[in-house]
Amino acid sequence: MRPLAEVLEAVSGTTSKLQKIDLLAAYLQSLSDGELQIACTYLTGSPFPAGDGRALNVGWSAIADALLDVAGASWADLDSSYLTHGDLGSVAAELLTRKVRAPLFPTPLTLTTVNEIFSRLAASAGKGSRQIKLEAMRSLFENADPLEAKYLVRIITSDMRVGLKEGLLEEAVAKAFGRSLDDVRRANMLISDIGAVAVLARHGRLGEARLQLFRPFRFMLADPIFTPAEAFEPVRGDSDGGGPPEALLVEDKYDGVRAQAHYDGTRLAIFSRTLDEITPSFPELHGDLRALAGRYILDGEIVAWRDGRAIPFTQLQQRLRRKDPSELIAEVPVMLFAFDLLHVDGEDVLDVPLADRQRRLRALRLGASVQQANSTVATTPQDLEVRFREARDRGNEGLVIKRPESRYQPGKRGRQWMKLKEELATLDVVVVAAEQGHGKRAGVLSDVTFAVRNGETLAPIGKAYSGLTDAEIASLTEWFRAHTVVDRGRVKLVEPKIVLEVAFDAITRSPRHPSGYALRFPRIKRIRDDKTPDEINTLEDVARIYEHQGSSRGGSSPKLIASRGRGQIKHDQIQ
Ligand code: AMP
């Protein structure tokens, strides 16, 4: 664990991308295959590979309790250290410099022992699990030196903050083992496990990477566009090419839950956009999905649907929150609208042009609850305007417009797919603080301050009081209380994890918020459980909408829903 912590410290100490890659490559070369697999996962700031399905479920308070115990420190020490560092990893490093509990026979922490402890943590659930987790955390802190503890905590909280994106690690793997970056990227797209990719790279076996049934991979995403005309503009700098398209495939933008279904003739699994398994939530889809074909992976959207129209997303959300969906099945019926086919009967078809993939999808035995997404061809912006209105009339959000020749590129957001949403602009933001409400909301944390991303920092941009139901406020209040990082009485700074979609009437310039912008009449449209804080909108998106609203005032064409970038959020760097 010490060499990993040292390399992470060195990587965070330089802004030179080349130097970061060199440091990482040298470190990766020094590891055995088993260590390489684990180290790469930890370097991405996660305890388990994406799509692995396991989660540690170790909360902030369990980490803090174990830390205070081993360091012999008080909550006041923790608060003041947090206010200085703004990061629980650095707090751990600071407090553990004066450790009071050390084991009689310390065991040096190796990557393998940490991996075993993480597996145990993930496996413990139910009654008594908090005690098990606390013990495991204590033993980690007892055996860790301060630098190791700093990075252990950051891995446990999935918040690495050293300016190490997965793309950079792919470059380091390519460099370490003398392989082409394209081959490394391609393999990682297919198996979503950079550790396994690194081992393949070392042995010259990257070509063997294949999609694996029941190993979910990232979804292809769409870039926002402002107007129908933009869809027909050429795309610059896209490896998949992009002259002005003569024809585009146009689908309704369904407002539901993105789903990747895997089936091998026996087992069926449905994965969400966060790569979590959601199969039990949708029992009524199972029969039709099993009848579709022998073996396949398909991509689509699960929507609450009745009599040919979408039912508001909030009702689907209610179903998702229930452990047992059975009572709501009749009330909130769902459909799966399939729009892509990625694997069928032993063959990966990601590189087949979209128009052909859709043809192959149509040839499957689509059933009552699994339908092909409404897809047509548009050759002019006027076609798109008509289609946009039709999609809105069906209760859908807008359009997703796709280039017919496009490959399926997992995890990619680009102009091969474009989204044109509703007229009202919305932003995806993360909650950074919650405050007690007034009147009947005096007992709950109903007023939230939220931020967009600005590089590696968070920039607060507004406060919202309305839009959530009482039940949602109650459950968020509980979450905020359990994830408060600094308690200022009425106001609590909370872990930046809850993503909200907020609607507003306009963006204004404002010296009041450090972001330099404010939202006029912000209201919460919904909680975005399906999005992580690194998917929220950026300050650049806000500037883009701000500029655009000026130029299009009075126009009737659909407006932007801004794009999202990637990258880890740091709570301490809230501006
Ligand atoms: P947003 O949630 O605004 O980032 O929009 C992107 C999401 O639109 C995707 O992740 C899908 O869940 C959803 N979506 C709805 N309909 C489609 C479609 N026909 N093709 C692709 N994505 C779609």
Tab-separated table of N, CA and C and ligand atoms in Angstrom, residues 219-222 251-259 273 299-301 337 339 373-374 397 399-402 413 417 419 421 426 428 501 526 528 530-531 561-562 564, ligand 1:
chain	number	residue	atom	x	y	z
A	219	PHE	N	-22.455	3.383	-20.913
A	219	PHE	CA	-23.390	3.662	-21.996
A	219	PHE	C	-22.838	4.738	-22.922
A	220	MET	N	-23.224	4.665	-24.168
A	220	MET	CA	-22.899	5.765	-25.079
A	220	MET	C	-23.866	6.902	-24.773
A	221	LEU	N	-23.369	8.145	-24.785
A	221	LEU	CA	-24.208	9.277	-24.381
A	221	LEU	C	-24.320	10.291	-25.520
A	222	ALA	N	-25.237	11.211	-25.347
A	222	ALA	CA	-25.501	12.175	-26.412
A	222	ALA	C	-25.048	13.571	-26.007
A	251	GLU	N	-34.926	9.500	-32.809
A	251	GLU	CA	-35.737	8.730	-31.865
A	251	GLU	C	-36.335	9.664	-30.828
A	252	ASP	N	-37.433	9.222	-30.218
A	252	ASP	CA	-37.963	9.977	-29.085
A	252	ASP	C	-36.936	9.915	-27.963
A	253	LYS	N	-36.841	10.981	-27.195
A	253	LYS	CA	-36.014	10.931	-25.990
A	253	LYS	C	-36.946	10.558	-24.842
A	254	TYR	N	-36.858	9.309	-24.437
A	254	TYR	CA	-37.731	8.797	-23.386
A	254	TYR	C	-37.216	9.246	-22.038
A	255	ASP	N	-38.127	9.602	-21.158
A	255	ASP	CA	-37.718	10.119	-19.853
A	255	ASP	C	-37.892	9.030	-18.807
A	256	GLY	N	-36.901	8.172	-18.723
A	256	GLY	CA	-37.029	7.068	-17.777
A	256	GLY	C	-35.682	6.687	-17.212
A	257	VAL	N	-35.418	5.409	-17.202
A	257	VAL	CA	-34.177	4.891	-16.629
A	257	VAL	C	-33.428	4.161	-17.729
A	258	ARG	N	-32.197	4.561	-17.954
A	258	ARG	CA	-31.388	3.885	-18.974
A	258	ARG	C	-31.121	2.456	-18.536
A	259	ALA	N	-31.185	1.535	-19.477
A	259	ALA	CA	-31.050	0.128	-19.087
A	259	ALA	C	-30.240	-0.656	-20.101
A	273	ARG	N	-27.713	2.967	-15.479
A	273	ARG	CA	-26.658	3.841	-15.983
A	273	ARG	C	-25.443	3.874	-15.049
A	299	ASP	N	-29.465	-2.120	-25.391
A	299	ASP	CA	-29.456	-0.831	-24.694
A	299	ASP	C	-30.810	-0.173	-24.932
A	300	GLY	N	-31.380	0.414	-23.900
A	300	GLY	CA	-32.673	1.065	-24.079
A	300	GLY	C	-33.041	1.891	-22.866
A	301	GLU	N	-34.289	2.292	-22.811
A	301	GLU	CA	-34.764	3.131	-21.712
A	301	GLU	C	-36.057	2.526	-21.161
A	337	PHE	N	-38.087	0.590	-24.024
A	337	PHE	CA	-37.894	0.973	-25.417
A	337	PHE	C	-36.437	0.697	-25.769
A	339	PHE	N	-33.185	0.675	-28.079
A	339	PHE	CA	-32.708	1.437	-29.236
A	339	PHE	C	-31.359	0.985	-29.750
A	373	ALA	N	-37.561	1.496	-29.960
A	373	ALA	CA	-37.823	2.931	-29.818
A	373	ALA	C	-38.352	3.477	-31.140
A	374	ASN	N	-39.217	4.452	-31.014
A	374	ASN	CA	-39.773	5.104	-32.185
A	374	ASN	C	-38.644	5.758	-32.991
A	397	GLU	N	-39.466	13.535	-23.685
A	397	GLU	CA	-38.725	14.758	-23.363
A	397	GLU	C	-38.256	15.562	-24.562
A	399	LEU	N	-35.908	14.783	-28.416
A	399	LEU	CA	-35.386	13.836	-29.400
A	399	LEU	C	-33.952	13.440	-29.083
A	400	VAL	N	-33.590	12.227	-29.496
A	400	VAL	CA	-32.179	11.860	-29.578
A	400	VAL	C	-31.926	11.590	-31.057
A	401	ILE	N	-30.929	12.284	-31.589
A	401	ILE	CA	-30.679	12.280	-33.027
A	401	ILE	C	-29.328	11.604	-33.254
A	402	LYS	N	-29.302	10.599	-34.122
A	402	LYS	CA	-28.087	9.776	-34.214
A	402	LYS	C	-27.628	9.645	-35.663
A	413	ARG	N	-19.404	10.551	-24.989
A	413	ARG	CA	-20.431	11.559	-25.263
A	413	ARG	C	-19.889	12.378	-26.427
A	417	TRP	N	-24.185	11.115	-31.425
A	417	TRP	CA	-25.542	11.141	-30.859
A	417	TRP	C	-25.766	12.544	-30.300
A	419	LYS	N	-28.736	15.275	-28.341
A	419	LYS	CA	-30.045	15.325	-27.690
A	419	LYS	C	-30.622	16.731	-27.766
A	421	LYS	N	-33.645	18.665	-26.052
A	421	LYS	CA	-34.635	18.465	-24.976
A	421	LYS	C	-35.732	19.491	-25.027
A	426	THR	N	-32.561	23.141	-18.061
A	426	THR	CA	-32.343	22.614	-16.714
A	426	THR	C	-30.857	22.387	-16.527
A	428	ASP	N	-27.995	20.008	-14.136
A	428	ASP	CA	-27.740	18.993	-13.123
A	428	ASP	C	-26.699	19.561	-12.171
A	501	GLU	N	-31.737	17.761	-10.540
A	501	GLU	CA	-31.950	18.468	-11.799
A	501	GLU	C	-32.785	19.680	-11.441
A	526	ARG	N	-36.158	17.201	-10.111
A	526	ARG	CA	-36.125	15.843	-9.583
A	526	ARG	C	-34.753	15.498	-9.006
A	528	ARG	N	-31.662	13.190	-9.123
A	528	ARG	CA	-31.104	12.346	-10.169
A	528	ARG	C	-30.257	11.238	-9.547
A	530	ASP	N	-29.711	8.560	-10.740
A	530	ASP	CA	-28.975	7.829	-11.773
A	530	ASP	C	-27.687	8.527	-12.178
A	531	LYS	N	-27.430	9.697	-11.591
A	531	LYS	CA	-26.213	10.412	-11.979
A	531	LYS	C	-25.268	10.575	-10.807
A	561	ILE	N	-30.243	21.916	-23.170
A	561	ILE	CA	-29.949	21.359	-21.863
A	561	ILE	C	-28.451	21.136	-21.924
A	562	ALA	N	-27.733	21.742	-21.032
A	562	ALA	CA	-26.290	21.801	-21.212
A	562	ALA	C	-25.610	20.448	-21.068
A	564	ARG	N	-22.539	17.749	-19.992
A	564	ARG	CA	-21.849	17.461	-18.744
A	564	ARG	C	-20.431	17.050	-19.003
B	1	AMP	P1	-29.742	13.322	-20.011
B	1	AMP	O1	-30.379	12.462	-18.961
B	1	AMP	O2	-30.397	14.621	-20.205
B	1	AMP	O3	-28.245	13.382	-19.871
B	1	AMP	O4	-29.991	12.594	-21.420
B	1	AMP	C1	-29.341	11.436	-21.822
B	1	AMP	C2	-30.205	10.244	-21.546
B	1	AMP	O5	-31.314	10.194	-22.420
B	1	AMP	C3	-29.555	8.920	-21.821
B	1	AMP	O6	-28.662	8.520	-20.824
B	1	AMP	C4	-30.754	7.990	-21.905
B	1	AMP	O7	-31.056	7.499	-20.615
B	1	AMP	C5	-31.875	8.881	-22.342
B	1	AMP	N1	-32.506	8.497	-23.605
B	1	AMP	C6	-33.838	8.564	-23.787
B	1	AMP	N2	-34.181	8.175	-25.012
B	1	AMP	C7	-33.039	7.829	-25.657
B	1	AMP	C8	-32.753	7.349	-26.977
B	1	AMP	N3	-33.696	7.157	-27.871
B	1	AMP	N4	-31.443	7.107	-27.275
B	1	AMP	C9	-30.461	7.323	-26.362
B	1	AMP	N5	-30.680	7.777	-25.117
B	1	AMP	C10	-31.961	8.036	-24.756
